[in-house]
Amino acid sequence: MAEHGIFVGWGEIFPGRERQSRKVFSEALAFMAEQEQAGNIESSEVVLLSAHGGGLQGFMLMRGDRDKLSGVVSSAEWQRVATRAGFIVQDFGVVRAFLDDEAVRWVQAMEEVTADLE
C-alpha cells in the first residue's frame, strides 16, 4: 500500500451554497476516479464526519507515489476543482500526508533532528 498521500479537508458549507457544493463534490469525486483509472493515484477514500464540536466536516485521502501525487495536485484540472471548492466550503485545505511506514520514518527523522533540543 502507498506510503504517501494527499489529505483534502473541508469545513462547513458557506450558507446558500448547498446546491453548488453537491456539484463541486461530484466534480472532485469524478476527478479522483479518473486519476485512479489513469494510475496517478493508487486509491482514494472519502470520509464525512458526524457532529464532533470541531470545524472539520470531512476529508478525502488520495494514496499513491509521492511524485505522481504532486503531479495530480499541480494539474490544471485539480487547481480548477480546488479553487471551486474554496468558494463553496470554509477551511478548505490540501496537505501532503505521510502514511504507514513513511509516517514512522518521518517521526524517527524528527526525533533525530530535535534530539539536541531536550
Tab-separated table of N, CA, C and O in Angstrom:
chain	number	residue	atom	x	y	z
A	1	MET	N	0.845	-1.184	0.000
A	1	MET	CA	0.000	0.000	0.000
A	1	MET	C	0.889	1.245	0.000
A	1	MET	O	1.967	1.259	0.569
A	2	ALA	N	0.417	2.275	-0.628
A	2	ALA	CA	1.160	3.532	-0.755
A	2	ALA	C	1.425	4.153	0.610
A	2	ALA	O	0.600	4.094	1.510
A	3	GLU	N	2.608	4.754	0.730
A	3	GLU	CA	3.006	5.381	1.978
A	3	GLU	C	2.950	6.900	1.919
A	3	GLU	O	3.323	7.573	2.874
A	4	HIS	N	2.483	7.436	0.807
A	4	HIS	CA	2.335	8.882	0.657
A	4	HIS	C	0.883	9.180	0.304
A	4	HIS	O	0.196	8.356	-0.308
A	5	GLY	N	0.442	10.355	0.705
A	5	GLY	CA	-0.942	10.712	0.423
A	5	GLY	C	-1.130	12.207	0.306
A	5	GLY	O	-0.238	12.995	0.610
A	6	ILE	N	-2.300	12.555	-0.159
A	6	ILE	CA	-2.767	13.938	-0.171
A	6	ILE	C	-4.071	13.949	0.613
A	6	ILE	O	-5.018	13.233	0.278
A	7	PHE	N	-4.086	14.748	1.672
A	7	PHE	CA	-5.263	14.917	2.534
A	7	PHE	C	-5.969	16.195	2.100
A	7	PHE	O	-5.347	17.255	2.043
A	8	VAL	N	-7.239	16.076	1.773
A	8	VAL	CA	-8.045	17.229	1.369
A	8	VAL	C	-9.166	17.358	2.387
A	8	VAL	O	-10.034	16.488	2.475
A	9	GLY	N	-9.134	18.404	3.189
A	9	GLY	CA	-10.134	18.580	4.231
A	9	GLY	C	-10.971	19.821	4.013
A	9	GLY	O	-10.558	20.746	3.317
A	10	TRP	N	-12.166	19.826	4.593
A	10	TRP	CA	-13.054	20.980	4.463
A	10	TRP	C	-13.940	21.112	5.694
A	10	TRP	O	-14.152	20.174	6.441
A	11	GLY	N	-14.429	22.336	5.852
A	11	GLY	CA	-15.328	22.652	6.957
A	11	GLY	C	-16.751	22.835	6.463
A	11	GLY	O	-17.173	22.229	5.481
A	12	GLU	N	-17.476	23.708	7.139
A	12	GLU	CA	-18.885	23.967	6.824
A	12	GLU	C	-19.061	24.538	5.415
A	12	GLU	O	-18.201	25.266	4.921
A	13	ILE	N	-20.189	24.233	4.832
A	13	ILE	CA	-20.566	24.838	3.554
A	13	ILE	C	-20.975	26.280	3.830
A	13	ILE	O	-21.669	26.563	4.810
A	14	PHE	N	-20.514	27.192	2.973
A	14	PHE	CA	-20.958	28.574	3.106
A	14	PHE	C	-22.478	28.610	2.933
A	14	PHE	O	-23.018	27.989	2.009
A	15	PRO	N	-23.201	29.304	3.822
A	15	PRO	CA	-24.659	29.372	3.713
A	15	PRO	C	-25.098	29.839	2.323
A	15	PRO	O	-24.521	30.770	1.757
A	16	GLY	N	-26.080	29.150	1.789
A	16	GLY	CA	-26.612	29.486	0.472
A	16	GLY	C	-25.908	28.793	-0.682
A	16	GLY	O	-26.305	28.935	-1.830
A	17	ARG	N	-24.859	28.018	-0.380
A	17	ARG	CA	-24.108	27.357	-1.451
A	17	ARG	C	-24.249	25.836	-1.405
A	17	ARG	O	-23.433	25.110	-1.961
A	18	GLU	N	-25.307	25.372	-0.768
A	18	GLU	CA	-25.509	23.933	-0.618
A	18	GLU	C	-25.650	23.234	-1.975
A	18	GLU	O	-25.063	22.166	-2.188
A	19	ARG	N	-26.419	23.814	-2.866
A	19	ARG	CA	-26.620	23.193	-4.181
A	19	ARG	C	-25.300	23.133	-4.949
A	19	ARG	O	-24.956	22.115	-5.541
A	20	GLN	N	-24.548	24.221	-4.925
A	20	GLN	CA	-23.270	24.257	-5.624
A	20	GLN	C	-22.284	23.254	-4.999
A	20	GLN	O	-21.445	22.683	-5.697
A	21	SER	N	-22.411	23.041	-3.691
A	21	SER	CA	-21.479	22.128	-3.021
A	21	SER	C	-21.632	20.712	-3.560
A	21	SER	O	-20.634	19.999	-3.713
A	22	ARG	N	-22.846	20.295	-3.859
A	22	ARG	CA	-23.054	18.957	-4.407
A	22	ARG	C	-22.389	18.831	-5.770
A	22	ARG	O	-21.781	17.809	-6.088
A	23	LYS	N	-22.465	19.882	-6.566
A	23	LYS	CA	-21.858	19.863	-7.898
A	23	LYS	C	-20.335	19.763	-7.791
A	23	LYS	O	-19.707	18.940	-8.462
A	24	VAL	N	-19.731	20.586	-6.950
A	24	VAL	CA	-18.271	20.579	-6.807
A	24	VAL	C	-17.805	19.263	-6.184
A	24	VAL	O	-16.780	18.702	-6.595
A	25	PHE	N	-18.542	18.733	-5.233
A	25	PHE	CA	-18.204	17.454	-4.616
A	25	PHE	C	-18.209	16.354	-5.671
A	25	PHE	O	-17.288	15.533	-5.737
A	26	SER	N	-19.226	16.352	-6.525
A	26	SER	CA	-19.295	15.367	-7.609
A	26	SER	C	-18.126	15.516	-8.574
A	26	SER	O	-17.565	14.524	-9.050
A	27	GLU	N	-17.743	16.758	-8.864
A	27	GLU	CA	-16.589	17.005	-9.737
A	27	GLU	C	-15.312	16.446	-9.110
A	27	GLU	O	-14.482	15.839	-9.801
A	28	ALA	N	-15.153	16.640	-7.817
A	28	ALA	CA	-13.962	16.136	-7.123
A	28	ALA	C	-13.925	14.615	-7.146
A	28	ALA	O	-12.869	14.014	-7.390
A	29	LEU	N	-15.063	13.976	-6.915
A	29	LEU	CA	-15.122	12.516	-6.948
A	29	LEU	C	-14.793	11.989	-8.342
A	29	LEU	O	-14.060	11.004	-8.489
A	30	ALA	N	-15.325	12.638	-9.370
A	30	ALA	CA	-15.047	12.227	-10.748
A	30	ALA	C	-13.562	12.404	-11.065
A	30	ALA	O	-12.947	11.534	-11.701
A	31	PHE	N	-12.978	13.502	-10.623
A	31	PHE	CA	-11.556	13.753	-10.839
A	31	PHE	C	-10.723	12.645	-10.207
A	31	PHE	O	-9.803	12.096	-10.836
A	32	MET	N	-11.026	12.299	-8.954
A	32	MET	CA	-10.255	11.255	-8.276
A	32	MET	C	-10.413	9.912	-8.969
A	32	MET	O	-9.440	9.168	-9.111
A	33	ALA	N	-11.607	9.585	-9.430
A	33	ALA	CA	-11.824	8.326	-10.148
A	33	ALA	C	-11.004	8.294	-11.437
A	33	ALA	O	-10.384	7.271	-11.766
A	34	GLU	N	-10.967	9.410	-12.155
A	34	GLU	CA	-10.170	9.495	-13.383
A	34	GLU	C	-8.693	9.312	-13.081
A	34	GLU	O	-7.976	8.618	-13.814
A	35	GLN	N	-8.218	9.932	-12.011
A	35	GLN	CA	-6.809	9.826	-11.648
A	35	GLN	C	-6.448	8.401	-11.227
A	35	GLN	O	-5.358	7.918	-11.525
A	36	GLU	N	-7.379	7.737	-10.562
A	36	GLU	CA	-7.138	6.349	-10.164
A	36	GLU	C	-7.096	5.449	-11.394
A	36	GLU	O	-6.200	4.610	-11.526
A	37	GLN	N	-8.029	5.651	-12.327
A	37	GLN	CA	-8.042	4.858	-13.558
A	37	GLN	C	-6.787	5.091	-14.388
A	37	GLN	O	-6.277	4.172	-15.031
A	38	ALA	N	-6.266	6.309	-14.368
A	38	ALA	CA	-5.062	6.646	-15.129
A	38	ALA	C	-3.790	6.152	-14.440
A	38	ALA	O	-2.702	6.239	-15.019
A	39	GLY	N	-3.911	5.650	-13.205
A	39	GLY	CA	-2.747	5.165	-12.476
A	39	GLY	C	-1.963	6.249	-11.756
A	39	GLY	O	-0.864	6.004	-11.274
A	40	ASN	N	-2.543	7.438	-11.659
A	40	ASN	CA	-1.857	8.543	-10.979
A	40	ASN	C	-2.024	8.500	-9.468
A	40	ASN	O	-1.222	9.084	-8.740
A	41	ILE	N	-3.080	7.858	-8.991
A	41	ILE	CA	-3.245	7.609	-7.567
A	41	ILE	C	-3.558	6.126	-7.392
A	41	ILE	O	-4.172	5.503	-8.259
A	42	GLU	N	-3.100	5.574	-6.285
A	42	GLU	CA	-3.310	4.153	-6.023
A	42	GLU	C	-4.731	3.889	-5.543
A	42	GLU	O	-5.376	2.933	-5.948
A	43	SER	N	-5.201	4.750	-4.644
A	43	SER	CA	-6.557	4.593	-4.113
A	43	SER	C	-6.991	5.914	-3.508
A	43	SER	O	-6.187	6.821	-3.311
A	44	SER	N	-8.284	6.000	-3.221
A	44	SER	CA	-8.807	7.200	-2.575
A	44	SER	C	-9.941	6.808	-1.645
A	44	SER	O	-10.580	5.775	-1.824
A	45	GLU	N	-10.130	7.652	-0.642
A	45	GLU	CA	-11.206	7.469	0.326
A	45	GLU	C	-11.891	8.801	0.556
A	45	GLU	O	-11.238	9.845	0.504
A	46	VAL	N	-13.172	8.746	0.814
A	46	VAL	CA	-13.938	9.934	1.167
A	46	VAL	C	-14.564	9.668	2.527
A	46	VAL	O	-15.169	8.612	2.744
A	47	VAL	N	-14.404	10.622	3.446
A	47	VAL	CA	-14.914	10.461	4.803
A	47	VAL	C	-15.742	11.686	5.164
A	47	VAL	O	-15.268	12.814	5.052
A	48	LEU	N	-16.976	11.469	5.566
A	48	LEU	CA	-17.834	12.534	6.088
A	48	LEU	C	-17.955	12.311	7.587
A	48	LEU	O	-18.185	11.183	8.036
A	49	LEU	N	-17.792	13.358	8.362
A	49	LEU	CA	-17.758	13.243	9.816
A	49	LEU	C	-19.083	13.658	10.450
A	49	LEU	O	-19.712	14.612	10.002
A	50	SER	N	-19.455	12.960	11.503
A	50	SER	CA	-20.639	13.357	12.263
A	50	SER	C	-20.259	14.535	13.156
A	50	SER	O	-19.086	14.885	13.302
A	51	ALA	N	-21.262	15.131	13.774
A	51	ALA	CA	-21.025	16.280	14.649
A	51	ALA	C	-20.040	15.898	15.752
A	51	ALA	O	-20.188	14.864	16.399
A	52	HIS	N	-19.018	16.743	15.973
A	52	HIS	CA	-17.999	16.431	16.964
A	52	HIS	C	-17.449	17.676	17.651
A	52	HIS	O	-16.527	17.586	18.463
A	53	GLY	N	-18.008	18.835	17.344
A	53	GLY	CA	-17.578	20.055	18.001
A	53	GLY	C	-16.387	20.730	17.357
A	53	GLY	O	-15.919	21.756	17.838
A	54	GLY	N	-15.880	20.185	16.274
A	54	GLY	CA	-14.743	20.782	15.575
A	54	GLY	C	-15.162	21.308	14.218
A	54	GLY	O	-16.294	21.121	13.777
A	55	GLY	N	-14.246	21.940	13.535
A	55	GLY	CA	-14.554	22.548	12.249
A	55	GLY	C	-14.468	21.605	11.064
A	55	GLY	O	-15.067	21.851	10.024
A	56	LEU	N	-13.724	20.500	11.198
A	56	LEU	CA	-13.563	19.576	10.081
A	56	LEU	C	-14.854	18.805	9.850
A	56	LEU	O	-15.355	18.126	10.750
A	57	GLN	N	-15.408	18.931	8.644
A	57	GLN	CA	-16.657	18.252	8.312
A	57	GLN	C	-16.438	16.968	7.517
A	57	GLN	O	-17.282	16.087	7.496
A	58	GLY	N	-15.305	16.902	6.828
A	58	GLY	CA	-14.998	15.712	6.049
A	58	GLY	C	-13.646	15.847	5.390
A	58	GLY	O	-13.005	16.900	5.447
A	59	PHE	N	-13.215	14.736	4.778
A	59	PHE	CA	-11.946	14.773	4.071
A	59	PHE	C	-11.883	13.686	3.018
A	59	PHE	O	-12.664	12.727	3.041
A	60	MET	N	-10.968	13.890	2.093
A	60	MET	CA	-10.639	12.893	1.087
A	60	MET	C	-9.169	12.568	1.274
A	60	MET	O	-8.371	13.446	1.605
A	61	LEU	N	-8.814	11.320	1.074
A	61	LEU	CA	-7.421	10.919	1.153
A	61	LEU	C	-7.062	10.187	-0.125
A	61	LEU	O	-7.672	9.168	-0.456
A	62	MET	N	-6.115	10.746	-0.854
A	62	MET	CA	-5.590	10.090	-2.050
A	62	MET	C	-4.261	9.462	-1.673
A	62	MET	O	-3.410	10.121	-1.086
A	63	ARG	N	-4.075	8.171	-1.988
A	63	ARG	CA	-2.835	7.456	-1.696
A	63	ARG	C	-2.093	7.180	-2.994
A	63	ARG	O	-2.728	6.910	-4.011
A	64	GLY	N	-0.773	7.224	-2.938
A	64	GLY	CA	-0.009	6.879	-4.123
A	64	GLY	C	1.450	7.252	-4.016
A	64	GLY	O	1.962	7.582	-2.943
A	65	ASP	N	2.108	7.203	-5.145
A	65	ASP	CA	3.503	7.590	-5.276
A	65	ASP	C	3.632	9.098	-5.062
A	65	ASP	O	2.843	9.874	-5.593
A	66	ARG	N	4.641	9.503	-4.299
A	66	ARG	CA	4.817	10.923	-3.954
A	66	ARG	C	4.886	11.806	-5.195
A	66	ARG	O	4.227	12.842	-5.258
A	67	ASP	N	5.677	11.422	-6.182
A	67	ASP	CA	5.833	12.256	-7.375
A	67	ASP	C	4.562	12.310	-8.210
A	67	ASP	O	4.192	13.362	-8.729
A	68	LYS	N	3.880	11.188	-8.325
A	68	LYS	CA	2.617	11.185	-9.076
A	68	LYS	C	1.558	12.035	-8.382
A	68	LYS	O	0.801	12.751	-9.037
A	69	LEU	N	1.512	11.954	-7.050
A	69	LEU	CA	0.550	12.768	-6.303
A	69	LEU	C	0.848	14.252	-6.479
A	69	LEU	O	-0.075	15.060	-6.612
A	70	SER	N	2.129	14.607	-6.500
A	70	SER	CA	2.486	16.010	-6.740
A	70	SER	C	1.975	16.467	-8.090
A	70	SER	O	1.482	17.586	-8.231
A	71	GLY	N	2.087	15.593	-9.075
A	71	GLY	CA	1.567	15.914	-10.400
A	71	GLY	C	0.062	16.083	-10.411
A	71	GLY	O	-0.472	16.962	-11.090
A	72	VAL	N	-0.622	15.256	-9.633
A	72	VAL	CA	-2.085	15.334	-9.560
A	72	VAL	C	-2.519	16.693	-9.027
A	72	VAL	O	-3.355	17.372	-9.616
A	73	VAL	N	-1.942	17.120	-7.897
A	73	VAL	CA	-2.384	18.379	-7.285
A	73	VAL	C	-1.780	19.609	-7.955
A	73	VAL	O	-2.177	20.730	-7.653
A	74	SER	N	-0.849	19.396	-8.872
A	74	SER	CA	-0.300	20.507	-9.656
A	74	SER	C	-1.024	20.683	-10.980
A	74	SER	O	-0.807	21.674	-11.670
A	75	SER	N	-1.885	19.735	-11.320
A	75	SER	CA	-2.562	19.772	-12.620
A	75	SER	C	-3.593	20.892	-12.691
A	75	SER	O	-4.159	21.309	-11.674
A	76	ALA	N	-3.832	21.369	-13.890
A	76	ALA	CA	-4.835	22.414	-14.105
A	76	ALA	C	-6.221	21.935	-13.696
A	76	ALA	O	-7.019	22.702	-13.152
A	77	GLU	N	-6.503	20.653	-13.932
A	77	GLU	CA	-7.821	20.103	-13.572
A	77	GLU	C	-8.025	20.151	-12.054
A	77	GLU	O	-9.104	20.516	-11.588
A	78	TRP	N	-6.982	19.762	-11.291
A	78	TRP	CA	-7.099	19.807	-9.835
A	78	TRP	C	-7.219	21.247	-9.340
A	78	TRP	O	-8.009	21.535	-8.443
A	79	GLN	N	-6.427	22.126	-9.907
A	79	GLN	CA	-6.474	23.530	-9.494
A	79	GLN	C	-7.876	24.100	-9.700
A	79	GLN	O	-8.359	24.878	-8.879
A	80	ARG	N	-8.535	23.697	-10.771
A	80	ARG	CA	-9.908	24.152	-11.026
A	80	ARG	C	-10.847	23.647	-9.925
A	80	ARG	O	-11.615	24.419	-9.348
A	81	VAL	N	-10.784	22.352	-9.630
A	81	VAL	CA	-11.653	21.773	-8.598
A	81	VAL	C	-11.364	22.408	-7.243
A	81	VAL	O	-12.287	22.783	-6.512
A	82	ALA	N	-10.087	22.550	-6.896
A	82	ALA	CA	-9.718	23.110	-5.596
A	82	ALA	C	-10.160	24.562	-5.463
A	82	ALA	O	-10.643	24.978	-4.405
A	83	THR	N	-10.023	25.326	-6.527
A	83	THR	CA	-10.448	26.729	-6.496
A	83	THR	C	-11.951	26.815	-6.295
A	83	THR	O	-12.439	27.606	-5.474
A	84	ARG	N	-12.694	25.993	-7.016
A	84	ARG	CA	-14.153	25.984	-6.874
A	84	ARG	C	-14.557	25.573	-5.457
A	84	ARG	O	-15.452	26.166	-4.862
A	85	ALA	N	-13.865	24.582	-4.891
A	85	ALA	CA	-14.179	24.125	-3.535
A	85	ALA	C	-13.940	25.234	-2.518
A	85	ALA	O	-14.712	25.388	-1.568
A	86	GLY	N	-12.897	26.018	-2.724
A	86	GLY	CA	-12.599	27.114	-1.815
A	86	GLY	C	-13.677	28.183	-1.772
A	86	GLY	O	-13.798	28.914	-0.787
A	87	PHE	N	-14.476	28.275	-2.825
A	87	PHE	CA	-15.589	29.223	-2.857
A	87	PHE	C	-16.878	28.631	-2.291
A	87	PHE	O	-17.867	29.336	-2.127
A	88	ILE	N	-16.868	27.337	-1.990
A	88	ILE	CA	-18.075	26.636	-1.549
A	88	ILE	C	-18.040	26.287	-0.067
A	88	ILE	O	-19.042	26.358	0.625
A	89	VAL	N	-16.854	25.873	0.417
A	89	VAL	CA	-16.740	25.435	1.814
A	89	VAL	C	-15.687	26.250	2.552
A	89	VAL	O	-14.737	26.757	1.954
A	90	GLN	N	-15.875	26.344	3.844
A	90	GLN	CA	-14.917	27.029	4.695
A	90	GLN	C	-13.737	26.092	4.996
A	90	GLN	O	-13.883	24.865	4.967
A	91	ASP	N	-12.601	26.681	5.280
A	91	ASP	CA	-11.429	25.932	5.745
A	91	ASP	C	-11.008	24.812	4.806
A	91	ASP	O	-10.576	23.738	5.248
A	92	PHE	N	-11.100	25.045	3.510
A	92	PHE	CA	-10.659	24.053	2.534
A	92	PHE	C	-9.140	23.993	2.543
A	92	PHE	O	-8.461	25.008	2.534
A	93	GLY	N	-8.580	22.786	2.595
A	93	GLY	CA	-7.131	22.659	2.608
A	93	GLY	C	-6.656	21.384	1.951
A	93	GLY	O	-7.356	20.362	1.950
A	94	VAL	N	-5.478	21.462	1.374
A	94	VAL	CA	-4.833	20.325	0.721
A	94	VAL	C	-3.457	20.172	1.360
A	94	VAL	O	-2.656	21.101	1.340
A	95	VAL	N	-3.190	18.992	1.929
A	95	VAL	CA	-1.982	18.787	2.709
A	95	VAL	C	-1.314	17.469	2.327
A	95	VAL	O	-1.992	16.447	2.184
A	96	ARG	N	-0.002	17.499	2.187
A	96	ARG	CA	0.757	16.280	1.953
A	96	ARG	C	0.677	15.410	3.210
A	96	ARG	O	0.740	15.925	4.337
A	97	ALA	N	0.555	14.095	3.020
A	97	ALA	CA	0.408	13.182	4.157
A	97	ALA	C	1.448	12.063	4.088
A	97	ALA	O	1.786	11.582	3.008
A	98	PHE	N	1.931	11.680	5.248
A	98	PHE	CA	2.848	10.552	5.379
A	98	PHE	C	2.055	9.409	6.002
A	98	PHE	O	1.475	9.573	7.081
A	99	LEU	N	2.050	8.265	5.366
A	99	LEU	CA	1.200	7.158	5.783
A	99	LEU	C	2.007	5.924	6.166
A	99	LEU	O	3.088	5.683	5.625
A	100	ASP	N	1.486	5.164	7.100
A	100	ASP	CA	2.023	3.864	7.479
A	100	ASP	C	3.521	3.941	7.788
A	100	ASP	O	3.926	4.734	8.624
A	101	ASP	N	4.352	3.134	7.137
A	101	ASP	CA	5.785	3.103	7.444
A	101	ASP	C	6.461	4.445	7.184
A	101	ASP	O	7.418	4.803	7.866
A	102	GLU	N	5.973	5.197	6.202
A	102	GLU	CA	6.556	6.514	5.932
A	102	GLU	C	6.305	7.459	7.107
A	102	GLU	O	7.153	8.279	7.443
A	103	ALA	N	5.157	7.332	7.762
A	103	ALA	CA	4.870	8.143	8.952
A	103	ALA	C	5.848	7.789	10.076
A	103	ALA	O	6.354	8.674	10.773
A	104	VAL	N	6.142	6.510	10.237
A	104	VAL	CA	7.102	6.078	11.256
A	104	VAL	C	8.479	6.650	10.939
A	104	VAL	O	9.160	7.182	11.825
A	105	ARG	N	8.918	6.573	9.679
A	105	ARG	CA	10.208	7.136	9.284
A	105	ARG	C	10.249	8.641	9.536
A	105	ARG	O	11.251	9.186	9.988
A	106	TRP	N	9.135	9.330	9.267
A	106	TRP	CA	9.068	10.781	9.467
A	106	TRP	C	9.231	11.122	10.946
A	106	TRP	O	9.971	12.019	11.305
A	107	VAL	N	8.545	10.388	11.813
A	107	VAL	CA	8.662	10.627	13.257
A	107	VAL	C	10.089	10.359	13.723
A	107	VAL	O	10.658	11.137	14.497
A	108	GLN	N	10.697	9.290	13.236
A	108	GLN	CA	12.078	8.986	13.607
A	108	GLN	C	13.020	10.100	13.154
A	108	GLN	O	13.910	10.506	13.893
A	109	ALA	N	12.818	10.603	11.949
A	109	ALA	CA	13.656	11.695	11.448
A	109	ALA	C	13.478	12.943	12.302
A	109	ALA	O	14.454	13.641	12.604
A	110	MET	N	12.249	13.238	12.716
A	110	MET	CA	12.010	14.411	13.566
A	110	MET	C	12.649	14.235	14.930
A	110	MET	O	13.150	15.189	15.518
A	111	GLU	N	12.658	13.016	15.449
A	111	GLU	CA	13.327	12.752	16.732
A	111	GLU	C	14.821	13.026	16.618
A	111	GLU	O	15.413	13.615	17.517
A	112	GLU	N	15.419	12.613	15.506
A	112	GLU	CA	16.855	12.854	15.297
A	112	GLU	C	17.135	14.350	15.173
A	112	GLU	O	18.103	14.856	15.748
A	113	VAL	N	16.312	15.058	14.426
A	113	VAL	CA	16.514	16.485	14.190
A	113	VAL	C	16.363	17.299	15.465
A	113	VAL	O	17.025	18.327	15.654
A	114	THR	N	15.507	16.840	16.364
A	114	THR	CA	15.220	17.628	17.577
A	114	THR	C	15.875	17.060	18.834
A	114	THR	O	15.649	17.585	19.928
A	115	ALA	N	16.699	16.031	18.712
A	115	ALA	CA	17.289	15.363	19.880
A	115	ALA	C	18.073	16.333	20.765
A	115	ALA	O	18.050	16.219	21.996
A	116	ASP	N	18.738	17.309	20.163
A	116	ASP	CA	19.537	18.239	20.949
A	116	ASP	C	18.716	19.345	21.589
A	116	ASP	O	19.243	20.192	22.320
A	117	LEU	N	17.421	19.361	21.383
A	117	LEU	CA	16.561	20.404	21.949
A	117	LEU	C	16.022	20.034	23.331
A	117	LEU	O	15.313	20.819	23.942
A	118	GLU	N	16.349	18.865	23.812
A	118	GLU	CA	15.849	18.420	25.114
A	118	GLU	C	16.579	19.082	26.242
A	118	GLU	O	17.664	19.530	26.188
